[in-house]
Amino acid sequence: MNIQNLFHRDLSFLRQNASKNLQDWMEEFQTLLKNPDKQHQELGRMRELAFLMGFSPQATEPFLTLRRKGGHLYVKPLGGERQTRATERVGWNGWVELRSYPLDEKHRKAKVECIAKADPDILVLQEVEDRASLSDFNRDYLGPKLDGSFEQWLFSEGNDNRGLGHAILTRNGYRIVGFQPHAHERDREGKDLFEMDCPEYTVVTPTGDELTIISARFQQDGKDLDFSGKRKEQAQKVRTYCDRLLMQEKKGIVVCGTLGEVSYGDCLRPLLGDKTLRDLPDHLRHETVNGNRQNKLSNNEPIGGWLAKHDYLLSSVPLHTGIQQCGVHFPSVLREREGGKCFFSGRSRRGVSALMPPLLWADFKF
């Protein structure tokens, strides 16, 4: 599941929605702030910019005033009386840039409910901000909902400058016994191939079977940028990982994550072209639920409506043929059905869409 941060999100996401003027003011303020030899005119301009950016307790801009008192730093909202910035009497009083902002509790609750309904033994997460947040999320949020937190968990940070990384959590006798990062891979231009990483986990089941999970997050398109070529290069590299595992006679292979492209896109052909890896919708075309043929999604939408998805749970043929049931859950959108499990609902053509990336789940029989 692409969790899109647990507690705090990098300000770069927020700045994408800021106005052009606000972005220019913030960039100018940062440039002046980094100058160690500020002149009177530059300090005056910084005060003007501080006013234009509207420093206040409700503001989402990345600057606050800090004051030192009794050996501690205190946040003081701007907009009040003018104060001396630095003297022997008041100590240091200045600006500091905040790199993240807190997420609303309702977003976190929706993600927790989504995970609790799937009730997984193995949980793979993407875009986790740090190890401490993962630990708190597991203990304080997942633990109470799942009658106990995950017993083993691993966080790995890759190439992302915001610190975002991948995580895997296991419980009920499933053990993490191997981990191989691929953050060092380079593309044809010598740059990082993967924006974060593409970690490879080895998990042993309670019965002793071995499962290899590759958590893949491919390059996403920008506003005016098309990265389909980069995604195809990433898909080709992941396919080499799968071919290596198949040569080693590893039968339990899973590739999951946000691949940034529809299933019929050319850039995913290395993974989906020859059916070596199977996706969940393929399985739903011939799955039976309560003795009835399940040729449609649970909200009576045709399965073709799910083709616009960018999130995948691919599995090798031996695993795919052993799927007992599978589905997807969109946080804050779906209702509880089928005994708490949420089967594929897709994106409705009537305008119902997900607020956050979905969680894909599958019950495999080894």
PDB file of N, CA and C in Angstrom, residues 12 64-65 75 83-84 92 108 136 153 231 236 239 249 252 277-278 315-316 335 361-362:
ATOM      1  N   SER A  12       7.154  19.899   0.164  1.00  0.00           N
ATOM      2  CA  SER A  12       7.167  19.978  -1.291  1.00  0.00           C
ATOM      3  C   SER A  12       5.813  19.613  -1.882  1.00  0.00           C
ATOM      4  N   LEU A  64       8.346  29.807  11.093  1.00  0.00           N
ATOM      5  CA  LEU A  64       7.812  30.229  12.377  1.00  0.00           C
ATOM      6  C   LEU A  64       8.931  30.920  13.148  1.00  0.00           C
ATOM      7  N   THR A  65       8.567  31.723  14.134  1.00  0.00           N
ATOM      8  CA  THR A  65       9.565  32.365  14.980  1.00  0.00           C
ATOM      9  C   THR A  65       9.822  31.503  16.205  1.00  0.00           C
ATOM     10  N   VAL A  75       8.039  28.233  20.117  1.00  0.00           N
ATOM     11  CA  VAL A  75       7.492  28.779  18.880  1.00  0.00           C
ATOM     12  C   VAL A  75       6.613  29.968  19.205  1.00  0.00           C
ATOM     13  N   GLN A  83       9.859  42.754  17.730  1.00  0.00           N
ATOM     14  CA  GLN A  83      10.776  42.387  18.792  1.00  0.00           C
ATOM     15  C   GLN A  83      12.203  42.437  18.275  1.00  0.00           C
ATOM     16  N   THR A  84      13.125  42.690  19.204  1.00  0.00           N
ATOM     17  CA  THR A  84      14.537  42.629  18.852  1.00  0.00           C
ATOM     18  C   THR A  84      14.909  41.189  18.541  1.00  0.00           C
ATOM     19  N   TRP A  92      18.587  34.418  21.511  1.00  0.00           N
ATOM     20  CA  TRP A  92      18.381  34.294  20.067  1.00  0.00           C
ATOM     21  C   TRP A  92      16.903  34.233  19.733  1.00  0.00           C
ATOM     22  N   ARG A 108      -5.197   9.475   8.704  1.00  0.00           N
ATOM     23  CA  ARG A 108      -4.509   8.335   9.318  1.00  0.00           C
ATOM     24  C   ARG A 108      -5.515   7.273   9.744  1.00  0.00           C
ATOM     25  N   ASP A 136       5.804   3.898  15.849  1.00  0.00           N
ATOM     26  CA  ASP A 136       4.634   4.442  16.552  1.00  0.00           C
ATOM     27  C   ASP A 136       3.340   4.004  15.878  1.00  0.00           C
ATOM     28  N   TRP A 153       9.221  -5.901  11.784  1.00  0.00           N
ATOM     29  CA  TRP A 153       9.051  -4.845  10.794  1.00  0.00           C
ATOM     30  C   TRP A 153      10.405  -4.275  10.426  1.00  0.00           C
ATOM     31  N   ARG A 231       9.910   4.705 -16.682  1.00  0.00           N
ATOM     32  CA  ARG A 231       9.148   3.593 -16.107  1.00  0.00           C
ATOM     33  C   ARG A 231       9.447   2.282 -16.837  1.00  0.00           C
ATOM     34  N   GLN A 236      11.944  -3.028 -16.814  1.00  0.00           N
ATOM     35  CA  GLN A 236      12.911  -3.986 -17.357  1.00  0.00           C
ATOM     36  C   GLN A 236      13.870  -4.470 -16.275  1.00  0.00           C
ATOM     37  N   ARG A 239      12.133  -6.847 -13.972  1.00  0.00           N
ATOM     38  CA  ARG A 239      11.968  -8.140 -14.637  1.00  0.00           C
ATOM     39  C   ARG A 239      13.249  -8.973 -14.527  1.00  0.00           C
ATOM     40  N   GLU A 249      14.847 -21.160  -9.117  1.00  0.00           N
ATOM     41  CA  GLU A 249      13.695 -22.014  -8.815  1.00  0.00           C
ATOM     42  C   GLU A 249      12.899 -21.499  -7.616  1.00  0.00           C
ATOM     43  N   GLY A 252       7.655 -18.597  -5.234  1.00  0.00           N
ATOM     44  CA  GLY A 252       6.803 -17.607  -4.588  1.00  0.00           C
ATOM     45  C   GLY A 252       7.346 -16.206  -4.777  1.00  0.00           C
ATOM     46  N   LEU A 277       4.168 -12.916 -14.655  1.00  0.00           N
ATOM     47  CA  LEU A 277       3.564 -12.357 -13.450  1.00  0.00           C
ATOM     48  C   LEU A 277       2.106 -12.053 -13.751  1.00  0.00           C
ATOM     49  N   ARG A 278       1.223 -12.412 -12.845  1.00  0.00           N
ATOM     50  CA  ARG A 278      -0.220 -12.217 -13.044  1.00  0.00           C
ATOM     51  C   ARG A 278      -0.740 -11.167 -12.067  1.00  0.00           C
ATOM     52  N   SER A 315       1.869 -11.473  -8.973  1.00  0.00           N
ATOM     53  CA  SER A 315       2.386 -12.692  -8.346  1.00  0.00           C
ATOM     54  C   SER A 315       2.772 -13.703  -9.418  1.00  0.00           C
ATOM     55  N   SER A 316       3.709 -14.572  -9.080  1.00  0.00           N
ATOM     56  CA  SER A 316       4.124 -15.639  -9.988  1.00  0.00           C
ATOM     57  C   SER A 316       2.977 -16.624 -10.180  1.00  0.00           C
ATOM     58  N   ARG A 335     -17.504   0.935   1.566  1.00  0.00           N
ATOM     59  CA  ARG A 335     -18.218   0.516   2.762  1.00  0.00           C
ATOM     60  C   ARG A 335     -17.879  -0.920   3.078  1.00  0.00           C
ATOM     61  N   TRP A 361      -5.043  -6.525  -1.550  1.00  0.00           N
ATOM     62  CA  TRP A 361      -4.789  -7.671  -0.678  1.00  0.00           C
ATOM     63  C   TRP A 361      -5.123  -8.967  -1.413  1.00  0.00           C
ATOM     64  N   ALA A 362      -4.483 -10.028  -0.977  1.00  0.00           N
ATOM     65  CA  ALA A 362      -4.741 -11.352  -1.545  1.00  0.00           C
ATOM     66  C   ALA A 362      -4.470 -12.405  -0.489  1.00  0.00           C
TER      67      ALA A 362
END
